[in-house]
Short mmCIF file of C-alpha atoms in Angstrom, two decimals:
data_model
loop_
_atom_site.label_atom_id
_atom_site.label_comp_id
_atom_site.label_asym_id
_atom_site.label_seq_id
_atom_site.Cartn_x
_atom_site.Cartn_y
_atom_site.Cartn_z
CA MET A 1 16.46 -19.38 31.80
CA MET A 2 16.55 -17.38 28.74
CA HIS A 3 19.70 -15.77 27.50
CA GLU A 4 19.92 -12.10 26.34
CA PRO A 5 20.37 -11.99 22.61
CA GLY A 6 24.22 -10.97 21.79
CA SER A 7 25.64 -9.36 18.94
CA ILE A 8 25.08 -10.16 14.80
CA LEU A 9 27.71 -10.50 12.76
CA ILE A 10 26.78 -9.55 8.94
CA VAL A 11 28.91 -10.97 6.23
CA ASN A 12 28.73 -9.70 2.39
CA GLY A 13 31.17 -11.75 0.23
CA GLY A 14 32.20 -10.36 -3.17
CA SER A 15 34.35 -11.81 -5.95
CA SER A 16 37.47 -9.95 -4.31
CA SER A 17 36.56 -8.68 -1.09
CA ILE A 18 34.30 -9.58 1.84
CA LYS A 19 32.42 -6.64 3.94
CA PHE A 20 31.42 -7.34 7.48
CA ALA A 21 29.81 -5.30 10.14
CA VAL A 22 28.64 -6.12 14.00
CA PHE A 23 25.32 -5.06 15.36
CA GLY A 24 24.10 -5.07 18.73
CA ALA A 25 20.92 -7.06 19.83
CA ASP A 26 19.40 -3.22 19.73
CA LEU A 27 20.45 -3.17 15.62
CA LEU A 28 22.84 -0.29 16.34
CA SER A 29 25.91 -0.57 14.47
CA LEU A 30 29.22 -1.48 16.75
CA LEU A 31 31.88 -1.81 14.01
CA HIS A 32 32.34 -2.36 10.47
CA GLY A 33 35.37 -3.47 7.95
CA LYS A 34 36.59 -5.31 4.95
CA ILE A 35 38.92 -7.70 3.60
CA ALA A 36 39.79 -6.42 0.08
CA GLY A 37 42.45 -7.99 -2.39
CA ILE A 38 41.28 -11.64 -2.01
CA GLY A 39 43.32 -13.61 -4.43
CA THR A 40 45.89 -10.89 -4.87
CA HIS A 41 47.11 -8.93 -1.97
CA PRO A 42 44.59 -9.37 1.29
CA HIS A 43 44.26 -6.06 3.27
CA PHE A 44 42.25 -5.77 6.42
CA THR A 45 40.55 -2.64 7.67
CA ALA A 46 37.95 -2.14 10.54
CA LYS A 47 36.61 0.77 11.95
CA ARG A 48 34.24 1.85 15.10
CA ALA A 49 30.39 3.07 14.25
CA ASP A 50 31.72 6.49 14.53
CA GLY A 51 34.32 5.98 11.80
CA SER A 52 37.40 6.07 14.06
CA LEU A 53 40.06 3.25 13.00
CA LEU A 54 40.40 -0.12 14.79
CA ALA A 55 42.70 -1.73 12.30
CA ASP A 56 44.40 -1.63 8.99
CA ARG A 57 47.03 -3.87 8.19
CA ASP A 58 47.90 -6.12 5.17
CA TRP A 59 47.03 -9.92 5.53
CA GLY A 60 49.64 -10.68 2.96
CA GLU A 61 49.74 -14.31 1.75
CA GLY A 62 48.40 -13.21 -1.64
CA ALA A 63 46.68 -15.89 -3.76
CA THR A 64 47.77 -18.77 -1.45
CA ILE A 65 45.66 -17.73 1.37
CA THR A 66 42.14 -19.44 1.48
CA ILE A 67 38.73 -18.35 2.60
CA ASP A 68 38.85 -20.43 5.57
CA ALA A 69 42.16 -19.36 6.49
CA LEU A 70 40.72 -15.44 6.25
CA VAL A 71 37.65 -16.15 8.18
CA ALA A 72 39.98 -17.87 11.08
CA ARG A 73 41.80 -14.70 11.03
CA LEU A 74 38.68 -12.45 11.12
CA SER A 75 36.96 -14.64 13.72
CA ARG A 76 39.61 -14.54 16.10
CA TRP A 77 39.95 -10.69 15.79
CA LEU A 78 36.12 -10.27 16.16
CA VAL A 79 36.17 -12.44 19.65
CA ASP A 80 39.15 -10.34 20.99
CA HIS A 81 37.32 -7.09 19.88
CA LEU A 82 33.67 -8.27 21.18
CA GLY A 83 35.20 -8.89 24.31
CA ASP A 84 32.58 -10.35 26.84
CA THR A 85 29.73 -9.62 23.74
CA ASP A 86 28.23 -12.99 23.02
CA LEU A 87 27.96 -13.53 19.15
CA SER A 88 24.19 -14.76 19.06
CA ALA A 89 23.73 -14.77 14.91
CA ILE A 90 25.33 -14.59 11.69
CA GLY A 91 23.62 -13.00 8.80
CA HIS A 92 24.59 -13.42 5.19
CA ARG A 93 23.78 -11.25 1.93
CA VAL A 94 23.33 -14.18 -0.70
CA ALA A 95 23.26 -13.11 -4.44
CA ILE A 96 20.33 -15.33 -5.32
CA GLY A 97 17.77 -17.58 -3.75
CA GLY A 98 15.82 -18.86 -6.82
CA LEU A 99 12.06 -18.47 -6.91
CA GLU A 100 11.22 -20.67 -3.96
CA HIS A 101 12.79 -18.05 -1.73
CA SER A 102 10.40 -14.76 -1.06
CA GLY A 103 12.42 -14.02 2.47
CA PRO A 104 15.03 -14.64 4.53
CA ALA A 105 15.97 -18.25 5.68
CA ILE A 106 17.53 -20.22 8.22
CA LEU A 107 20.68 -21.68 6.97
CA THR A 108 20.20 -25.79 6.66
CA PRO A 109 22.44 -28.23 4.90
CA ASP A 110 19.18 -28.95 2.50
CA ILE A 111 19.12 -25.22 1.96
CA ILE A 112 23.08 -25.00 1.35
CA ALA A 113 22.83 -27.60 -1.30
CA LYS A 114 20.22 -26.06 -3.37
CA LEU A 115 21.93 -22.70 -3.19
CA ARG A 116 24.70 -24.51 -4.65
CA ALA A 117 22.72 -25.58 -7.70
CA LEU A 118 21.98 -21.54 -8.09
CA VAL A 119 25.84 -21.01 -8.65
CA PRO A 120 25.69 -20.42 -12.42
CA LEU A 121 23.31 -17.77 -12.12
CA ALA A 122 25.52 -15.73 -10.23
CA PRO A 123 28.93 -17.27 -10.82
CA LEU A 124 31.04 -14.48 -9.24
CA HIS A 125 29.09 -13.96 -5.83
CA GLN A 126 27.38 -17.42 -5.12
CA PRO A 127 30.43 -19.39 -4.39
CA ILE A 128 32.09 -17.01 -1.89
CA ASN A 129 28.77 -16.42 -0.26
CA LEU A 130 28.44 -20.06 0.09
CA ASP A 131 32.10 -20.39 1.03
CA LEU A 132 31.59 -18.01 3.92
CA ILE A 133 28.85 -19.51 5.36
CA GLU A 134 30.57 -22.90 5.25
CA SER A 135 33.70 -21.29 6.76
CA LEU A 136 31.98 -19.36 9.80
CA ALA A 137 29.89 -22.72 10.39
CA SER A 138 33.32 -24.38 11.41
CA VAL A 139 34.42 -21.87 13.76
CA PHE A 140 30.92 -20.77 15.40
CA PRO A 141 28.97 -24.08 15.00
CA ASP A 142 26.40 -23.42 17.59
CA VAL A 143 25.69 -19.80 16.16
CA PRO A 144 22.59 -20.07 13.87
CA GLN A 145 23.39 -18.45 10.15
CA VAL A 146 20.45 -16.65 8.24
CA ALA A 147 20.63 -15.98 4.52
CA CYS A 148 19.14 -13.08 2.97
CA PHE A 149 18.46 -13.04 -0.82
CA ASP A 150 19.14 -10.28 -3.01
CA THR A 151 16.33 -11.61 -5.23
CA ALA A 152 13.77 -12.23 -2.56
CA PHE A 153 12.31 -8.72 -2.78
CA HIS A 154 11.34 -9.23 -6.66
CA ARG A 155 9.23 -12.43 -6.06
CA THR A 156 6.15 -9.80 -6.38
CA LEU A 157 7.00 -9.43 -10.17
CA PRO A 158 3.88 -10.25 -12.17
CA PRO A 159 4.24 -13.14 -14.48
CA GLU A 160 4.63 -11.20 -17.59
CA ALA A 161 7.51 -9.47 -16.09
CA GLU A 162 9.04 -12.41 -14.63
CA THR A 163 8.77 -14.52 -17.93
CA TYR A 164 11.01 -15.03 -20.55
CA ALA A 165 9.57 -15.85 -24.08
CA LEU A 166 11.51 -19.09 -24.04
CA PRO A 167 10.29 -22.80 -24.46
CA ALA A 168 8.50 -24.29 -21.32
CA LEU A 169 11.43 -26.90 -21.01
CA LEU A 170 13.90 -23.86 -20.35
CA ARG A 171 11.20 -21.75 -18.27
CA ASP A 172 10.55 -24.91 -16.20
CA ALA A 173 14.20 -25.26 -15.60
CA GLY A 174 14.56 -21.94 -14.08
CA ALA A 175 15.10 -19.51 -16.90
CA CYS A 176 13.43 -16.50 -15.74
CA ARG A 177 13.88 -13.11 -14.30
CA TYR A 178 15.15 -13.13 -10.93
CA GLY A 179 16.17 -9.49 -10.16
CA PHE A 180 18.81 -8.13 -7.62
CA HIS A 181 19.85 -5.62 -5.26
CA GLY A 182 16.70 -6.66 -3.56
CA LEU A 183 17.75 -5.94 0.23
CA SER A 184 18.57 -2.20 -0.99
CA TYR A 185 15.13 -1.90 -2.52
CA GLU A 186 13.51 -3.48 0.22
CA TYR A 187 15.37 -1.07 2.58
CA ILE A 188 14.12 1.82 0.43
CA SER A 189 10.57 0.51 0.20
CA GLY A 190 10.49 0.93 4.03
CA GLN A 191 11.60 4.50 3.78
CA LEU A 192 8.59 5.49 1.48
CA PRO A 193 6.05 6.26 4.14
CA ARG A 194 8.11 9.18 5.69
CA LEU A 195 8.46 10.63 1.92
CA GLY A 196 4.53 11.08 1.93
CA LYS A 197 1.55 9.27 1.02
CA ARG A 198 1.92 9.88 -2.51
CA VAL A 199 5.55 8.23 -2.99
CA ALA A 200 4.51 5.37 -0.44
CA GLU A 201 1.10 4.30 -2.14
CA GLY A 202 2.29 5.50 -5.81
CA ARG A 203 4.31 4.80 -8.81
CA THR A 204 7.98 5.02 -7.84
CA VAL A 205 11.40 4.00 -9.54
CA VAL A 206 14.46 3.08 -7.47
CA ALA A 207 17.75 3.52 -9.21
CA HIS A 208 20.28 1.55 -7.07
CA LEU A 209 23.42 2.98 -9.20
CA GLY A 210 27.02 1.62 -7.88
CA SER A 211 29.69 -0.57 -9.38
CA GLY A 212 26.70 -2.85 -9.91
CA ALA A 213 23.67 -0.94 -11.01
CA SER A 214 20.01 -1.89 -11.74
CA MET A 215 16.44 -0.12 -11.25
CA CYS A 216 13.27 -1.10 -9.70
CA ALA A 217 9.74 -0.05 -10.53
CA MET A 218 7.64 -0.12 -7.21
CA LEU A 219 4.08 0.27 -6.76
CA ALA A 220 2.92 0.90 -3.50
CA GLY A 221 6.48 0.02 -2.18
CA ARG A 222 6.24 -3.65 -4.05
CA SER A 223 8.47 -4.55 -7.05
CA ILE A 224 6.50 -5.18 -10.04
CA ALA A 225 9.61 -4.76 -12.58
CA THR A 226 13.39 -4.29 -12.51
CA THR A 227 16.13 -4.21 -15.05
CA MET A 228 18.33 -6.99 -13.73
CA GLY A 229 16.90 -10.39 -14.95
CA PHE A 230 18.49 -14.04 -14.97
CA SER A 231 21.52 -12.64 -13.84
CA PRO A 232 23.63 -9.69 -12.19
CA LEU A 233 25.12 -9.12 -15.86
CA SER A 234 22.00 -7.71 -17.46
CA GLY A 235 20.15 -3.97 -17.57
CA LEU A 236 22.01 -1.17 -17.07
CA VAL A 237 26.03 -0.37 -17.77
CA MET A 238 27.89 -1.21 -14.66
CA GLY A 239 31.29 -0.65 -13.52
CA THR A 240 32.79 -3.65 -15.20
CA ARG A 241 29.68 -5.62 -16.46
CA CYS A 242 28.21 -4.94 -19.74
CA GLY A 243 24.40 -4.48 -19.06
CA ASP A 244 21.92 -5.69 -21.80
CA LEU A 245 23.10 -7.39 -24.97
CA ASP A 246 21.71 -8.86 -28.16
CA PRO A 247 22.21 -12.66 -27.17
CA GLY A 248 23.04 -12.86 -30.85
CA LEU A 249 26.34 -11.36 -29.80
CA MET A 250 27.13 -14.28 -27.45
CA ILE A 251 26.82 -16.64 -30.37
CA TRP A 252 28.84 -14.49 -32.35
CA LEU A 253 31.63 -14.19 -29.75
CA ILE A 254 31.75 -18.02 -29.34
CA ARG A 255 31.31 -19.27 -33.02
CA GLU A 256 33.14 -16.27 -35.12
CA ARG A 257 35.76 -15.16 -32.53
CA GLY A 258 36.61 -18.33 -31.38
CA MET A 259 35.78 -17.43 -27.67
CA SER A 260 35.63 -20.02 -25.15
CA VAL A 261 32.61 -19.80 -22.80
CA ASP A 262 34.93 -18.83 -19.54
CA GLN A 263 36.52 -16.19 -21.97
CA VAL A 264 33.17 -14.61 -22.64
CA GLU A 265 32.15 -14.74 -19.01
CA HIS A 266 35.32 -12.86 -17.91
CA ILE A 267 34.87 -10.38 -20.39
CA LEU A 268 31.25 -9.80 -19.83
CA TYR A 269 31.85 -9.59 -15.80
CA ALA A 270 35.10 -8.04 -15.61
CA GLU A 271 36.16 -6.02 -18.82
CA SER A 272 33.14 -4.55 -20.01
CA GLY A 273 30.85 -1.70 -18.68
CA LEU A 274 32.50 1.56 -17.76
CA LYS A 275 35.78 -0.07 -17.93
CA GLY A 276 35.37 -1.41 -21.59
CA LEU A 277 33.63 1.71 -22.60
CA SER A 278 36.57 4.07 -21.39
CA GLY A 279 39.48 1.66 -21.75
CA LEU A 280 40.63 3.28 -18.10
CA THR A 281 38.34 2.55 -15.21
CA GLY A 282 35.18 0.96 -14.12
CA ASP A 283 35.39 3.83 -11.33
CA MET A 284 32.73 6.78 -11.74
CA GLY A 285 34.47 8.74 -9.47
CA GLU A 286 37.59 8.71 -11.53
CA LEU A 287 35.63 9.00 -14.81
CA LEU A 288 33.84 12.07 -13.73
CA ALA A 289 37.43 13.58 -12.57
CA SER A 290 38.97 12.57 -16.16
CA ASP A 291 39.55 14.83 -19.12
CA ASP A 292 39.70 11.77 -21.33
CA SER A 293 37.11 11.97 -24.27
CA LEU A 294 36.60 7.95 -23.62
CA ALA A 295 36.07 8.66 -20.01
CA ARG A 296 33.07 11.29 -21.03
CA PHE A 297 31.77 8.92 -23.40
CA ALA A 298 31.37 6.15 -20.81
CA VAL A 299 29.66 8.58 -18.72
CA ASP A 300 27.46 9.47 -21.26
CA VAL A 301 26.48 5.73 -22.31
CA PHE A 302 25.58 5.05 -18.74
CA ALA A 303 23.09 8.03 -18.42
CA TYR A 304 21.55 7.10 -21.22
CA ARG A 305 21.23 3.44 -20.79
CA ALA A 306 19.53 4.70 -17.13
CA SER A 307 17.44 6.93 -18.78
CA THR A 308 15.93 4.82 -21.31
CA ALA A 309 15.38 2.17 -18.69
CA LEU A 310 13.55 4.59 -16.59
CA GLY A 311 11.17 5.22 -19.71
CA GLY A 312 10.44 1.33 -19.76
CA LEU A 313 9.97 1.09 -16.20
CA CYS A 314 7.47 3.95 -16.39
CA ALA A 315 5.78 1.93 -18.83
CA ALA A 316 5.18 -0.97 -16.48
CA LEU A 317 4.08 1.48 -13.71
CA GLY A 318 1.79 3.65 -16.28
CA GLY A 319 3.37 6.96 -15.08
CA LEU A 320 5.62 8.11 -12.63
CA ASP A 321 5.10 9.73 -9.15
CA ALA A 322 8.71 9.63 -7.66
CA LEU A 323 12.28 9.01 -8.66
CA ILE A 324 14.60 7.63 -5.98
CA PHE A 325 18.56 7.79 -6.40
CA THR A 326 20.49 5.46 -4.01
CA ALA A 327 24.11 3.56 -3.66
CA GLY A 328 27.32 4.86 -4.44
CA ILE A 329 26.66 6.61 -7.49
CA GLY A 330 23.40 7.56 -7.02
CA GLU A 331 23.91 9.01 -3.63
CA ASN A 332 27.31 11.03 -4.39
CA ALA A 333 27.22 12.17 -7.75
CA PRO A 334 25.06 14.93 -8.74
CA ASP A 335 26.41 15.08 -12.49
CA ILE A 336 25.08 11.68 -13.14
CA ARG A 337 21.90 12.23 -11.38
CA ALA A 338 21.67 15.67 -13.62
CA ALA A 339 22.12 13.95 -16.76
CA ILE A 340 19.52 11.18 -16.39
CA CYS A 341 16.85 13.58 -15.02
CA GLU A 342 17.63 16.09 -17.93
CA ARG A 343 16.75 13.05 -20.22
CA SER A 344 13.54 12.42 -18.43
CA ALA A 345 12.09 15.93 -18.49
CA TRP A 346 9.51 14.22 -20.65
CA LEU A 347 8.17 12.30 -17.85
CA GLY A 348 7.84 15.47 -15.73
CA VAL A 349 10.84 15.10 -14.01
CA ARG A 350 12.32 18.26 -13.16
CA ILE A 351 15.27 18.89 -10.49
CA ASP A 352 16.74 21.92 -8.31
CA LYS A 353 20.41 22.46 -9.17
CA ARG A 354 21.45 23.64 -6.17
CA ALA A 355 19.84 20.78 -3.89
CA ASN A 356 21.20 18.36 -6.55
CA GLN A 357 24.48 19.51 -6.20
CA THR A 358 24.58 19.59 -2.37
CA ASN A 359 22.95 15.70 -2.31
CA ALA A 360 20.10 17.09 -0.56
CA GLN A 361 17.43 14.62 0.25
CA CYS A 362 14.73 16.11 -2.11
CA ILE A 363 16.06 17.49 -5.14
CA SER A 364 13.08 18.02 -7.49
CA SER A 365 12.30 21.44 -8.14
CA ASP A 366 8.96 22.87 -6.43
CA ASP A 367 7.09 22.90 -10.05
CA SER A 368 8.15 19.39 -10.94
CA PRO A 369 5.19 16.88 -11.38
CA VAL A 370 7.60 14.16 -10.11
CA SER A 371 9.27 14.15 -6.74
CA VAL A 372 13.06 13.15 -6.87
CA TRP A 373 15.05 11.95 -3.76
CA VAL A 374 18.18 10.89 -2.85
CA ILE A 375 18.19 8.29 0.05
CA PRO A 376 21.33 6.50 1.28
CA THR A 377 20.62 2.55 1.28
CA GLN A 378 21.35 0.51 4.22
CA GLU A 379 21.49 -3.15 2.93
CA GLU A 380 23.42 -4.28 6.10
CA LEU A 381 20.86 -2.81 8.45
CA MET A 382 18.54 -4.81 6.24
CA VAL A 383 20.27 -8.28 6.77
CA ALA A 384 20.59 -7.27 10.64
CA ARG A 385 16.76 -6.83 10.74
CA HIS A 386 16.05 -10.16 9.21
CA THR A 387 18.74 -12.03 10.73
CA ALA A 388 17.69 -10.82 14.28
CA ASN A 389 13.94 -11.77 13.56
CA LEU A 390 14.65 -15.28 12.57
CA ALA A 391 17.90 -16.19 14.85
CA PHE A 392 16.30 -14.81 17.96
CA GLU A 393 13.06 -16.17 17.60
CA ILE A 394 14.45 -19.59 16.57
CA SER A 395 16.43 -19.36 19.99
CA SER A 396 13.89 -17.95 22.05
CA ASP A 397 11.78 -21.03 20.95
CA SER A 398 14.16 -23.56 21.77
CA GLN A 399 15.18 -22.06 24.97
CA VAL A 400 11.31 -22.17 25.94
CA ALA A 401 10.92 -25.84 24.81
CA ALA A 402 13.79 -26.82 26.63
CA SER A 403 12.74 -25.43 29.84
#
């Protein structure tokens, strides 16, 4: 007898936080939450789908509490709050899957070992992703786990976009453009048909602008170019990450400034971007609210780099039919959208100021040759869909075989 699918736990681990969500078998959200301050002062919050608060408390062992301990505590809380609803699958957003994964995968020891080998490409994200997978496997050993890769959507990049001008020995070892934020772009790609045939079948650039930021050129909904490359450091200016730099600068930092590789890594990931430019913070909302001249300068650099990247992506596409803003800054910062669009007027981008200020879905003016949109992304839902498709199919097959 086949059991009905139960709930799906979605986990997204970052360098200092763990976000989670629970979806029903119908893929409707049940609850979501976050463990913030990992390594310093862990704080747990959880909310129902309607936004009402379920929990808000310190998990205050500080730097001494391990990922295993946090997962055990989260698991006990989930079991208490799910009641009689079985946990049928666990889905993970995993930073990088390499070139072999163009879609999600059921996690096996062999796949986990291969993902461990990719840690150097995403040193802040991949280790916590894998630690969470292994910790949850020890708590829920019979629940299938699915990895959904942020790089998979970009496996449609043509060779000239994916390849770096490096010797074959390095290219064969994996030095290439992987691209990131793929789950966000995959979700947005699925939304294009409802925006009209010209958007769905044409030349679209999606700007995923948040504390991590990138842009993707889509032709008929498929990735053909993207700003992030070998690692999540590259491309646009981000909250604390540098974006594109001259490789010679890395040599200078090590050889002339006497920095270790670990010091360089810390500066580029944690002390650069908006934080490094402003000397204040990597939070765009705080910078926009500040009267400090360096805060304004950081915002200007962010918009400049985004607009020049847009021009490059349009060259890859051969033109532009639609521009879409998404993620935290893209969805909620009208001033940033306006600054990027003003610099992109030469591409035919014109916005309606009132629509932009109210975060309307369509913010382009009636006479704009390029349509401009604000579309909220839903990466967790994308992971839930993939997890349900894989895990429930595997479960059904095994039950049929057993019968």
